[in-house]
């Protein structure tokens, strides 16, 4: 039983639409089939009863007629007396076993009523594939008469019946499809609304209409979105406020330290304050990336943008190179948020320079409206188990609290959030021959996809 259940689960389609359609269609088709079989069976029983009543009257009349005809005229009348389920023959017929078939027994009961009393007769079954039996009657003058019966279960079925049943099944299938589609549509609407909840976590209102259950679910979903947005807003406001308010005491402390006499202790305090400033600045940046204002999209040339960024790095003495994939590019405007794109690439390049000293930037267009930017370095790489964890806020690979080696733990988290606002994603991959690859996929922003500016 468990194996059968497992097999059924494996064969079941993945979508709820297909499952409900199959269940409804199979149930209605089975009900239609049973109904058709019951109707045909009742029809056959009714026609069989009518035929049996007709046999009783017809056989009594035929025997009486043959007895009144002259002996030499009887053979000429036999074809006229023949019916669809039985025929007459002058002669003793053939012997056989007793009649036992159910339909033959019902016909034989009618024959018995027709010939009793007044005529001696016997009945014998005839061997063969079809149900058949013979009744042997002795007429009044002693001549034997054989009635050869081939009982029919019922009247022949119409040739149009299969087409009518197929048409009914098609109508049932159409009704099932419409019913399931109407039932599944609210789920699809709910899934679309959930998918539309983008990186800004701005609620996308679901229409509160339709049946009462669907409207209640839509209201609950909209209320849930509002609560989630409120919770996230509150957390990010707290983070931004703390990061912002820290800057004031840090600035005062920095001024006091600058007034101190030069000493190793002073330099250590300056380094600590610089780390605090960086952490506060990164906290504000993370809050803005998570839930801040989205810049409007505009058409740019990504090749020129990345080439200019690499040139700026080289002018400052950093080893950054840019390479276009696929040969000389054709100038094709690409609609995106240039500030967010620049910030993500800058973050990735800075990480690569910190750990490897040199960075290569490549870009290709794998499809229309999509660009893939790779930031490659020859650094130590990242353990496979931590390739996703490094995108978590405040997660650092090193257990030490040294910013020069471990960082603040917010840079990659900010970069991924900004990558989401670019319609793509950011992933990290260890290179086979050593080093790390940061892969940024960016999709062009259509005018209809540009979200409203959040306050």
CSV table of N, CA and C in Angstrom, one decimal, residues 36-128:
chain,number,residue,atom,x,y,z
A,36,UNK,N,-24.5,6.2,-17.8
A,36,UNK,CA,-24.8,5.7,-19.1
A,36,UNK,C,-25.1,4.2,-19.1
A,37,UNK,N,-24.2,3.5,-18.3
A,37,UNK,CA,-24.4,2.0,-18.2
A,37,UNK,C,-25.7,1.7,-17.5
A,38,UNK,N,-26.1,2.4,-16.5
A,38,UNK,CA,-27.3,2.1,-15.8
A,38,UNK,C,-28.5,2.4,-16.7
A,39,UNK,N,-28.4,3.5,-17.5
A,39,UNK,CA,-29.5,3.8,-18.4
A,39,UNK,C,-29.7,2.8,-19.5
A,40,UNK,N,-28.5,2.3,-20.0
A,40,UNK,CA,-28.6,1.3,-21.1
A,40,UNK,C,-29.1,0.0,-20.5
A,41,UNK,N,-28.7,-0.3,-19.2
A,41,UNK,CA,-29.2,-1.6,-18.6
A,41,UNK,C,-30.7,-1.5,-18.4
A,42,UNK,N,-31.2,-0.3,-17.9
A,42,UNK,CA,-32.6,-0.2,-17.6
A,42,UNK,C,-33.4,-0.3,-19.0
A,43,UNK,N,-32.8,0.4,-20.0
A,43,UNK,CA,-33.4,0.3,-21.3
A,43,UNK,C,-33.5,-1.1,-21.8
A,44,UNK,N,-32.5,-1.8,-21.7
A,44,UNK,CA,-32.5,-3.2,-22.1
A,44,UNK,C,-33.5,-4.1,-21.4
A,45,UNK,N,-33.6,-3.8,-20.0
A,45,UNK,CA,-34.5,-4.6,-19.3
A,45,UNK,C,-36.0,-4.3,-19.7
A,46,UNK,N,-36.2,-3.0,-20.0
A,46,UNK,CA,-37.6,-2.6,-20.4
A,46,UNK,C,-37.9,-3.2,-21.8
A,47,UNK,N,-36.9,-3.1,-22.7
A,47,UNK,CA,-37.1,-3.7,-24.0
A,47,UNK,C,-37.3,-5.2,-24.0
A,48,UNK,N,-36.5,-5.8,-23.1
A,48,UNK,CA,-36.6,-7.2,-22.9
A,48,UNK,C,-38.0,-7.6,-22.4
A,49,UNK,N,-38.5,-6.9,-21.4
A,49,UNK,CA,-39.8,-7.2,-20.9
A,49,UNK,C,-40.9,-7.0,-22.0
A,50,UNK,N,-40.8,-6.0,-22.8
A,50,UNK,CA,-41.7,-5.8,-23.9
A,50,UNK,C,-41.6,-6.9,-24.9
A,51,UNK,N,-40.4,-7.3,-25.2
A,51,UNK,CA,-40.3,-8.3,-26.2
A,51,UNK,C,-40.8,-9.7,-25.7
A,52,UNK,N,-40.6,-9.9,-24.4
A,52,UNK,CA,-41.2,-11.2,-23.8
A,52,UNK,C,-42.7,-11.2,-23.9
A,53,UNK,N,-43.3,-10.1,-23.6
A,53,UNK,CA,-44.8,-10.0,-23.7
A,53,UNK,C,-45.2,-10.2,-25.1
A,54,UNK,N,-44.5,-9.6,-26.1
A,54,UNK,CA,-44.8,-9.8,-27.5
A,54,UNK,C,-44.6,-11.2,-27.9
A,55,UNK,N,-43.6,-11.9,-27.4
A,55,UNK,CA,-43.4,-13.3,-27.8
A,55,UNK,C,-44.6,-14.2,-27.4
A,56,UNK,N,-45.1,-13.9,-26.2
A,56,UNK,CA,-46.2,-14.7,-25.8
A,56,UNK,C,-47.4,-14.6,-26.7
A,57,UNK,N,-47.8,-13.4,-27.1
A,57,UNK,CA,-48.9,-13.2,-28.0
A,57,UNK,C,-48.6,-13.7,-29.4
A,58,UNK,N,-47.4,-13.4,-29.9
A,58,UNK,CA,-47.1,-13.8,-31.2
A,58,UNK,C,-47.0,-15.3,-31.4
A,59,UNK,N,-46.3,-15.9,-30.4
A,59,UNK,CA,-46.2,-17.4,-30.6
A,59,UNK,C,-47.5,-18.1,-30.5
A,60,UNK,N,-48.4,-17.6,-29.6
A,60,UNK,CA,-49.8,-18.2,-29.5
A,60,UNK,C,-50.5,-18.1,-30.9
A,61,UNK,N,-50.4,-16.9,-31.5
A,61,UNK,CA,-51.1,-16.6,-32.7
A,61,UNK,C,-50.5,-17.4,-33.9
A,62,UNK,N,-49.1,-17.5,-33.9
A,62,UNK,CA,-48.5,-18.3,-35.0
A,62,UNK,C,-48.8,-19.7,-34.9
A,63,UNK,N,-48.8,-20.3,-33.8
A,63,UNK,CA,-49.2,-21.8,-33.6
A,63,UNK,C,-50.6,-22.0,-34.0
A,64,UNK,N,-51.5,-21.1,-33.6
A,64,UNK,CA,-52.9,-21.3,-34.0
A,64,UNK,C,-53.1,-21.2,-35.5
A,65,UNK,N,-52.3,-20.2,-36.1
A,65,UNK,CA,-52.5,-20.0,-37.6
A,65,UNK,C,-52.0,-21.3,-38.3
A,66,UNK,N,-50.8,-21.8,-37.9
A,66,UNK,CA,-50.3,-22.9,-38.6
A,66,UNK,C,-51.2,-24.2,-38.5
A,67,UNK,N,-51.8,-24.3,-37.3
A,67,UNK,CA,-52.7,-25.4,-37.2
A,67,UNK,C,-53.9,-25.3,-38.1
A,68,UNK,N,-54.3,-24.2,-38.4
A,68,UNK,CA,-55.5,-24.0,-39.3
A,68,UNK,C,-55.2,-24.1,-40.8
A,69,UNK,N,-53.9,-23.9,-41.1
A,69,UNK,CA,-53.5,-23.9,-42.5
A,69,UNK,C,-53.4,-25.4,-43.0
A,70,UNK,N,-53.6,-25.6,-44.3
A,70,UNK,CA,-53.4,-26.9,-44.8
A,70,UNK,C,-51.9,-27.3,-44.7
A,71,UNK,N,-51.7,-28.6,-44.6
A,71,UNK,CA,-50.3,-29.1,-44.4
A,71,UNK,C,-49.3,-28.6,-45.4
A,72,UNK,N,-49.7,-28.6,-46.7
A,72,UNK,CA,-48.8,-28.2,-47.7
A,72,UNK,C,-48.6,-26.7,-47.9
A,73,UNK,N,-49.3,-25.8,-47.1
A,73,UNK,CA,-49.2,-24.4,-47.2
A,73,UNK,C,-48.4,-23.8,-46.0
A,74,UNK,N,-48.1,-24.7,-45.1
A,74,UNK,CA,-47.5,-24.2,-43.9
A,74,UNK,C,-46.1,-23.7,-44.1
A,75,UNK,N,-45.3,-24.4,-45.0
A,75,UNK,CA,-43.9,-24.0,-45.2
A,75,UNK,C,-43.8,-22.6,-45.8
A,76,UNK,N,-44.8,-22.2,-46.7
A,76,UNK,CA,-44.8,-20.9,-47.3
A,76,UNK,C,-45.0,-19.8,-46.3
A,77,UNK,N,-45.7,-20.1,-45.2
A,77,UNK,CA,-46.0,-19.0,-44.2
A,77,UNK,C,-44.9,-18.8,-43.2
A,78,UNK,N,-44.0,-19.7,-43.1
A,78,UNK,CA,-42.9,-19.6,-42.1
A,78,UNK,C,-42.1,-18.4,-42.2
A,79,UNK,N,-41.6,-17.9,-43.4
A,79,UNK,CA,-40.9,-16.7,-43.5
A,79,UNK,C,-41.7,-15.5,-43.0
A,80,UNK,N,-43.0,-15.5,-43.2
A,80,UNK,CA,-43.8,-14.4,-42.8
A,80,UNK,C,-43.9,-14.3,-41.3
A,81,UNK,N,-43.8,-15.4,-40.7
A,81,UNK,CA,-43.9,-15.5,-39.2
A,81,UNK,C,-42.6,-15.2,-38.5
A,82,UNK,N,-41.5,-15.2,-39.2
A,82,UNK,CA,-40.2,-15.0,-38.6
A,82,UNK,C,-40.1,-13.6,-38.0
A,83,UNK,N,-39.4,-13.5,-36.9
A,83,UNK,CA,-39.1,-12.2,-36.2
A,83,UNK,C,-37.6,-12.0,-36.0
A,84,UNK,N,-37.3,-10.9,-35.5
A,84,UNK,CA,-35.8,-10.6,-35.3
A,84,UNK,C,-35.2,-11.5,-34.3
A,85,UNK,N,-35.9,-12.0,-33.3
A,85,UNK,CA,-35.3,-12.8,-32.2
A,85,UNK,C,-35.6,-14.3,-32.3
A,86,UNK,N,-36.4,-14.7,-33.3
A,86,UNK,CA,-36.7,-16.1,-33.4
A,86,UNK,C,-37.3,-16.4,-34.8
A,87,UNK,N,-37.2,-17.7,-35.2
A,87,UNK,CA,-37.8,-18.1,-36.5
A,87,UNK,C,-38.4,-19.5,-36.3
A,88,UNK,N,-39.2,-19.9,-37.3
A,88,UNK,CA,-39.9,-21.2,-37.2
A,88,UNK,C,-39.4,-22.1,-38.3
A,89,UNK,N,-39.4,-23.4,-38.0
A,89,UNK,CA,-39.0,-24.4,-38.9
A,89,UNK,C,-39.9,-25.7,-38.7
A,90,UNK,N,-40.3,-26.3,-39.7
A,90,UNK,CA,-41.0,-27.6,-39.6
A,90,UNK,C,-40.1,-28.7,-39.5
A,91,UNK,N,-40.1,-29.4,-38.4
A,91,UNK,CA,-39.2,-30.5,-38.1
A,91,UNK,C,-39.0,-30.6,-36.6
A,92,UNK,N,-38.3,-31.7,-36.3
A,92,UNK,CA,-38.1,-32.0,-34.9
A,92,UNK,C,-37.0,-31.1,-34.3
A,93,UNK,N,-36.1,-30.5,-35.1
A,93,UNK,CA,-35.0,-29.7,-34.5
A,93,UNK,C,-33.9,-30.6,-34.0
A,94,UNK,N,-33.1,-30.0,-33.1
A,94,UNK,CA,-32.0,-30.8,-32.6
A,94,UNK,C,-32.1,-30.8,-31.0
A,95,UNK,N,-31.6,-31.9,-30.5
A,95,UNK,CA,-31.6,-32.0,-29.0
A,95,UNK,C,-30.5,-31.3,-28.4
A,96,UNK,N,-30.6,-31.1,-27.1
A,96,UNK,CA,-29.5,-30.4,-26.4
A,96,UNK,C,-29.7,-30.4,-24.9
A,97,UNK,N,-28.9,-29.8,-24.2
A,97,UNK,CA,-29.1,-29.7,-22.7
A,97,UNK,C,-30.2,-28.8,-22.3
A,98,UNK,N,-30.6,-28.8,-21.1
A,98,UNK,CA,-31.7,-28.0,-20.6
A,98,UNK,C,-31.3,-26.5,-20.7
A,99,UNK,N,-32.3,-25.7,-20.8
A,99,UNK,CA,-32.1,-24.2,-20.9
A,99,UNK,C,-31.7,-23.7,-19.5
A,100,UNK,N,-30.6,-23.0,-19.4
A,100,UNK,CA,-30.2,-22.4,-18.1
A,100,UNK,C,-29.8,-20.9,-18.2
A,101,UNK,N,-29.6,-20.4,-19.4
A,101,UNK,CA,-29.2,-19.0,-19.5
A,101,UNK,C,-30.3,-18.1,-19.0
A,102,UNK,N,-29.9,-17.0,-18.3
A,102,UNK,CA,-30.9,-16.1,-17.7
A,102,UNK,C,-31.9,-15.5,-18.6
A,103,UNK,N,-31.5,-15.0,-19.7
A,103,UNK,CA,-32.4,-14.4,-20.7
A,103,UNK,C,-33.3,-15.4,-21.4
A,104,UNK,N,-32.6,-16.5,-21.7
A,104,UNK,CA,-33.4,-17.6,-22.3
A,104,UNK,C,-34.5,-18.1,-21.3
A,105,UNK,N,-34.2,-18.2,-20.0
A,105,UNK,CA,-35.2,-18.6,-19.1
A,105,UNK,C,-36.4,-17.7,-19.0
A,106,UNK,N,-36.1,-16.3,-19.2
A,106,UNK,CA,-37.2,-15.4,-19.2
A,106,UNK,C,-38.1,-15.6,-20.4
A,107,UNK,N,-37.5,-15.8,-21.6
A,107,UNK,CA,-38.2,-16.0,-22.8
A,107,UNK,C,-39.0,-17.3,-22.8
A,108,UNK,N,-38.3,-18.3,-22.2
A,108,UNK,CA,-39.0,-19.7,-22.0
A,108,UNK,C,-40.2,-19.6,-21.2
A,109,UNK,N,-40.2,-18.7,-20.1
A,109,UNK,CA,-41.4,-18.5,-19.3
A,109,UNK,C,-42.5,-18.0,-20.1
A,110,UNK,N,-42.2,-17.0,-21.0
A,110,UNK,CA,-43.3,-16.5,-21.9
A,110,UNK,C,-43.8,-17.5,-22.8
A,111,UNK,N,-42.9,-18.4,-23.4
A,111,UNK,CA,-43.3,-19.5,-24.3
A,111,UNK,C,-44.2,-20.5,-23.5
A,112,UNK,N,-43.9,-20.7,-22.3
A,112,UNK,CA,-44.7,-21.7,-21.5
A,112,UNK,C,-46.1,-21.1,-21.3
A,113,UNK,N,-46.2,-19.8,-21.0
A,113,UNK,CA,-47.5,-19.2,-20.9
A,113,UNK,C,-48.3,-19.3,-22.2
A,114,UNK,N,-47.6,-19.1,-23.3
A,114,UNK,CA,-48.3,-19.1,-24.6
A,114,UNK,C,-48.8,-20.5,-25.0
A,115,UNK,N,-48.0,-21.6,-24.7
A,115,UNK,CA,-48.4,-22.9,-25.2
A,115,UNK,C,-49.1,-23.8,-24.1
A,116,UNK,N,-49.2,-23.3,-23.0
A,116,UNK,CA,-49.9,-24.1,-21.9
A,116,UNK,C,-51.2,-23.4,-21.6
A,117,UNK,N,-52.3,-24.2,-21.5
A,117,UNK,CA,-52.4,-25.6,-21.9
A,117,UNK,C,-52.6,-25.8,-23.3
A,118,UNK,N,-52.7,-27.0,-23.8
A,118,UNK,CA,-53.1,-27.3,-25.2
A,118,UNK,C,-52.0,-27.8,-26.0
A,119,UNK,N,-50.7,-27.6,-25.8
A,119,UNK,CA,-49.7,-28.1,-26.7
A,119,UNK,C,-48.5,-28.7,-25.8
A,120,UNK,N,-48.1,-29.8,-26.2
A,120,UNK,CA,-46.9,-30.4,-25.6
A,120,UNK,C,-45.7,-29.8,-26.3
A,121,UNK,N,-44.7,-29.5,-25.5
A,121,UNK,CA,-43.4,-28.9,-26.0
A,121,UNK,C,-42.3,-29.3,-25.1
A,122,UNK,N,-41.1,-29.1,-25.7
A,122,UNK,CA,-39.9,-29.2,-24.9
A,122,UNK,C,-38.9,-28.2,-25.3
A,123,UNK,N,-37.9,-27.9,-24.5
A,123,UNK,CA,-37.0,-26.8,-24.8
A,123,UNK,C,-35.6,-27.4,-24.5
A,124,UNK,N,-34.6,-27.0,-25.4
A,124,UNK,CA,-33.2,-27.5,-25.3
A,124,UNK,C,-32.3,-26.3,-25.7
A,125,UNK,N,-31.2,-26.2,-25.0
A,125,UNK,CA,-30.2,-25.2,-25.4
A,125,UNK,C,-29.4,-25.6,-26.6
A,126,UNK,N,-29.0,-24.7,-27.4
A,126,UNK,CA,-28.1,-25.0,-28.5
A,126,UNK,C,-26.7,-24.5,-28.2
A,127,UNK,N,-25.7,-25.4,-28.3
A,127,UNK,CA,-24.4,-25.0,-28.0
A,127,UNK,C,-23.9,-24.0,-29.0
A,128,UNK,N,-23.0,-23.1,-28.6
A,128,UNK,CA,-22.4,-22.0,-29.4
A,128,UNK,C,-22.0,-20.8,-28.6
